[in-house]
Structures are given as C-alpha cells and as structure tokens.
C-alpha cells in the first residue's frame, strides 16, 4: 500500500497457484501443462481469439491494466 497523487494505492500479490488455477479453469489445458515458465501460445496452444479472451479475462480477474497491450 502507498499513496499516488494523494490517493491510497493498494498492491495485491497473487500466487502462482491462483494464476495457474485461472489458466486451467479458463482454457482446456491440463494442470500438469501449466508451469511458471510455460508460454501460452507455444506450450499451451492458446492463440487467436482464445488468447485474446484469456488475456481480457485475466486483466479483469487480476485487475491488470492492459492499456499498452
């Protein structure tokens, strides 16, 4: 937590297990396929519309700004 332009800013840290569960639940990937170093496109085969939907859902669930994406 801290202040940014006099507004309280809260930092939330998500665990890898939370992100992994999200990926498994959102895609058809098996849990054993998802690792901290896997690539969504090359390793998990998530591309095209599926990739964009995953990224959009990720940004909403984990409150990530995707303005520069």
mmCIF file of the C-alpha atoms, coordinates in Angstrom:
data_MODEL
# 
_entry.id   MODEL 
# 
loop_
_atom_site.group_PDB 
_atom_site.id 
_atom_site.type_symbol 
_atom_site.label_atom_id 
_atom_site.label_alt_id 
_atom_site.label_comp_id 
_atom_site.label_asym_id 
_atom_site.label_entity_id 
_atom_site.label_seq_id 
_atom_site.pdbx_PDB_ins_code 
_atom_site.Cartn_x 
_atom_site.Cartn_y 
_atom_site.Cartn_z 
_atom_site.occupancy 
_atom_site.B_iso_or_equiv 
_atom_site.pdbx_formal_charge 
_atom_site.auth_seq_id 
_atom_site.auth_comp_id 
_atom_site.auth_asym_id 
_atom_site.auth_atom_id 
_atom_site.pdbx_PDB_model_num 
ATOM 1  C CA . UNK A 1 1  ? 0.000   0.000   0.000   1.00 0.00 ? 1  UNK A CA 1 
ATOM 2  C CA . UNK A 1 2  ? 1.049   3.580   -0.558  1.00 0.00 ? 2  UNK A CA 1 
ATOM 3  C CA . UNK A 1 3  ? -0.086  6.921   -1.876  1.00 0.00 ? 3  UNK A CA 1 
ATOM 4  C CA . UNK A 1 4  ? -0.098  8.027   -5.500  1.00 0.00 ? 4  UNK A CA 1 
ATOM 5  C CA . UNK A 1 5  ? -1.293  11.574  -6.209  1.00 0.00 ? 5  UNK A CA 1 
ATOM 6  C CA . UNK A 1 6  ? -2.884  11.656  -2.728  1.00 0.00 ? 6  UNK A CA 1 
ATOM 7  C CA . UNK A 1 7  ? -4.895  8.505   -3.460  1.00 0.00 ? 7  UNK A CA 1 
ATOM 8  C CA . UNK A 1 8  ? -4.384  5.363   -1.445  1.00 0.00 ? 8  UNK A CA 1 
ATOM 9  C CA . UNK A 1 9  ? -2.965  2.636   -3.678  1.00 0.00 ? 9  UNK A CA 1 
ATOM 10 C CA . UNK A 1 10 ? -3.218  -0.981  -2.577  1.00 0.00 ? 10 UNK A CA 1 
ATOM 11 C CA . UNK A 1 11 ? -0.909  -3.606  -4.006  1.00 0.00 ? 11 UNK A CA 1 
ATOM 12 C CA . UNK A 1 12 ? -2.282  -7.123  -4.262  1.00 0.00 ? 12 UNK A CA 1 
ATOM 13 C CA . UNK A 1 13 ? 0.057   -10.029 -4.832  1.00 0.00 ? 13 UNK A CA 1 
ATOM 14 C CA . UNK A 1 14 ? -1.375  -13.177 -6.406  1.00 0.00 ? 14 UNK A CA 1 
ATOM 15 C CA . UNK A 1 15 ? 0.262   -16.546 -6.021  1.00 0.00 ? 15 UNK A CA 1 
ATOM 16 C CA . UNK A 1 16 ? 1.321   -18.662 -8.967  1.00 0.00 ? 16 UNK A CA 1 
ATOM 17 C CA . UNK A 1 17 ? -1.246  -21.260 -7.864  1.00 0.00 ? 17 UNK A CA 1 
ATOM 18 C CA . UNK A 1 18 ? -4.032  -18.675 -8.218  1.00 0.00 ? 18 UNK A CA 1 
ATOM 19 C CA . UNK A 1 19 ? -2.891  -17.752 -11.721 1.00 0.00 ? 19 UNK A CA 1 
ATOM 20 C CA . UNK A 1 20 ? -2.372  -21.408 -12.644 1.00 0.00 ? 20 UNK A CA 1 
ATOM 21 C CA . UNK A 1 21 ? -5.897  -22.282 -11.469 1.00 0.00 ? 21 UNK A CA 1 
ATOM 22 C CA . UNK A 1 22 ? -7.245  -19.414 -13.547 1.00 0.00 ? 22 UNK A CA 1 
ATOM 23 C CA . UNK A 1 23 ? -5.441  -20.650 -16.674 1.00 0.00 ? 23 UNK A CA 1 
ATOM 24 C CA . UNK A 1 24 ? -6.611  -24.239 -16.135 1.00 0.00 ? 24 UNK A CA 1 
ATOM 25 C CA . UNK A 1 25 ? -10.204 -23.122 -15.488 1.00 0.00 ? 25 UNK A CA 1 
ATOM 26 C CA . UNK A 1 26 ? -10.257 -20.748 -18.458 1.00 0.00 ? 26 UNK A CA 1 
ATOM 27 C CA . UNK A 1 27 ? -8.584  -22.989 -21.037 1.00 0.00 ? 27 UNK A CA 1 
ATOM 28 C CA . UNK A 1 28 ? -8.668  -26.681 -21.813 1.00 0.00 ? 28 UNK A CA 1 
ATOM 29 C CA . UNK A 1 29 ? -5.117  -27.102 -20.517 1.00 0.00 ? 29 UNK A CA 1 
ATOM 30 C CA . UNK A 1 30 ? -4.258  -29.840 -18.092 1.00 0.00 ? 30 UNK A CA 1 
ATOM 31 C CA . UNK A 1 31 ? -2.872  -28.637 -14.774 1.00 0.00 ? 31 UNK A CA 1 
ATOM 32 C CA . UNK A 1 32 ? 0.373   -30.539 -15.400 1.00 0.00 ? 32 UNK A CA 1 
ATOM 33 C CA . UNK A 1 33 ? 0.990   -28.469 -18.569 1.00 0.00 ? 33 UNK A CA 1 
ATOM 34 C CA . UNK A 1 34 ? 0.987   -25.122 -16.763 1.00 0.00 ? 34 UNK A CA 1 
ATOM 35 C CA . UNK A 1 35 ? 4.293   -24.054 -15.236 1.00 0.00 ? 35 UNK A CA 1 
ATOM 36 C CA . UNK A 1 36 ? 5.868   -20.764 -14.235 1.00 0.00 ? 36 UNK A CA 1 
ATOM 37 C CA . UNK A 1 37 ? 7.911   -20.752 -17.437 1.00 0.00 ? 37 UNK A CA 1 
ATOM 38 C CA . UNK A 1 38 ? 5.409   -22.074 -19.979 1.00 0.00 ? 38 UNK A CA 1 
ATOM 39 C CA . UNK A 1 39 ? 4.391   -19.987 -22.960 1.00 0.00 ? 39 UNK A CA 1 
ATOM 40 C CA . UNK A 1 40 ? 0.655   -19.529 -23.539 1.00 0.00 ? 40 UNK A CA 1 
ATOM 41 C CA . UNK A 1 41 ? 0.966   -19.808 -27.315 1.00 0.00 ? 41 UNK A CA 1 
ATOM 42 C CA . UNK A 1 42 ? 3.851   -22.210 -27.880 1.00 0.00 ? 42 UNK A CA 1 
ATOM 43 C CA . UNK A 1 43 ? 3.446   -24.536 -24.889 1.00 0.00 ? 43 UNK A CA 1 
ATOM 44 C CA . UNK A 1 44 ? -0.299  -24.385 -24.212 1.00 0.00 ? 44 UNK A CA 1 
ATOM 45 C CA . UNK A 1 45 ? -1.599  -23.755 -27.732 1.00 0.00 ? 45 UNK A CA 1 
ATOM 46 C CA . UNK A 1 46 ? -3.640  -20.744 -26.677 1.00 0.00 ? 46 UNK A CA 1 
ATOM 47 C CA . UNK A 1 47 ? -3.773  -18.365 -29.644 1.00 0.00 ? 47 UNK A CA 1 
ATOM 48 C CA . UNK A 1 48 ? -6.108  -16.208 -31.695 1.00 0.00 ? 48 UNK A CA 1 
ATOM 49 C CA . UNK A 1 49 ? -9.483  -15.387 -30.167 1.00 0.00 ? 49 UNK A CA 1 
ATOM 50 C CA . UNK A 1 50 ? -8.875  -17.831 -27.291 1.00 0.00 ? 50 UNK A CA 1 
ATOM 51 C CA . UNK A 1 51 ? -5.681  -15.979 -26.386 1.00 0.00 ? 51 UNK A CA 1 
ATOM 52 C CA . UNK A 1 52 ? -7.340  -12.564 -26.503 1.00 0.00 ? 52 UNK A CA 1 
ATOM 53 C CA . UNK A 1 53 ? -10.302 -13.778 -24.409 1.00 0.00 ? 53 UNK A CA 1 
ATOM 54 C CA . UNK A 1 54 ? -7.907  -15.281 -21.858 1.00 0.00 ? 54 UNK A CA 1 
ATOM 55 C CA . UNK A 1 55 ? -5.912  -12.053 -21.605 1.00 0.00 ? 55 UNK A CA 1 
ATOM 56 C CA . UNK A 1 56 ? -9.073  -9.971  -21.248 1.00 0.00 ? 56 UNK A CA 1 
ATOM 57 C CA . UNK A 1 57 ? -10.437 -12.264 -18.529 1.00 0.00 ? 57 UNK A CA 1 
ATOM 58 C CA . UNK A 1 58 ? -7.013  -12.232 -16.826 1.00 0.00 ? 58 UNK A CA 1 
ATOM 59 C CA . UNK A 1 59 ? -6.915  -8.442  -16.786 1.00 0.00 ? 59 UNK A CA 1 
ATOM 60 C CA . UNK A 1 60 ? -10.389 -8.287  -15.244 1.00 0.00 ? 60 UNK A CA 1 
ATOM 61 C CA . UNK A 1 61 ? -9.874  -11.002 -12.636 1.00 0.00 ? 61 UNK A CA 1 
ATOM 62 C CA . UNK A 1 62 ? -6.426  -9.866  -11.522 1.00 0.00 ? 62 UNK A CA 1 
ATOM 63 C CA . UNK A 1 63 ? -7.047  -6.120  -12.039 1.00 0.00 ? 63 UNK A CA 1 
ATOM 64 C CA . UNK A 1 64 ? -4.202  -5.671  -14.557 1.00 0.00 ? 64 UNK A CA 1 
ATOM 65 C CA . UNK A 1 65 ? -4.266  -2.606  -16.799 1.00 0.00 ? 65 UNK A CA 1 
ATOM 66 C CA . UNK A 1 66 ? -3.822  -3.703  -20.397 1.00 0.00 ? 66 UNK A CA 1 
ATOM 67 C CA . UNK A 1 67 ? -3.681  -0.214  -21.944 1.00 0.00 ? 67 UNK A CA 1 
ATOM 68 C CA . UNK A 1 68 ? -0.345  -0.899  -23.646 1.00 0.00 ? 68 UNK A CA 1 
ATOM 69 C CA . UNK A 1 69 ? -1.180  -4.450  -24.681 1.00 0.00 ? 69 UNK A CA 1 
# 
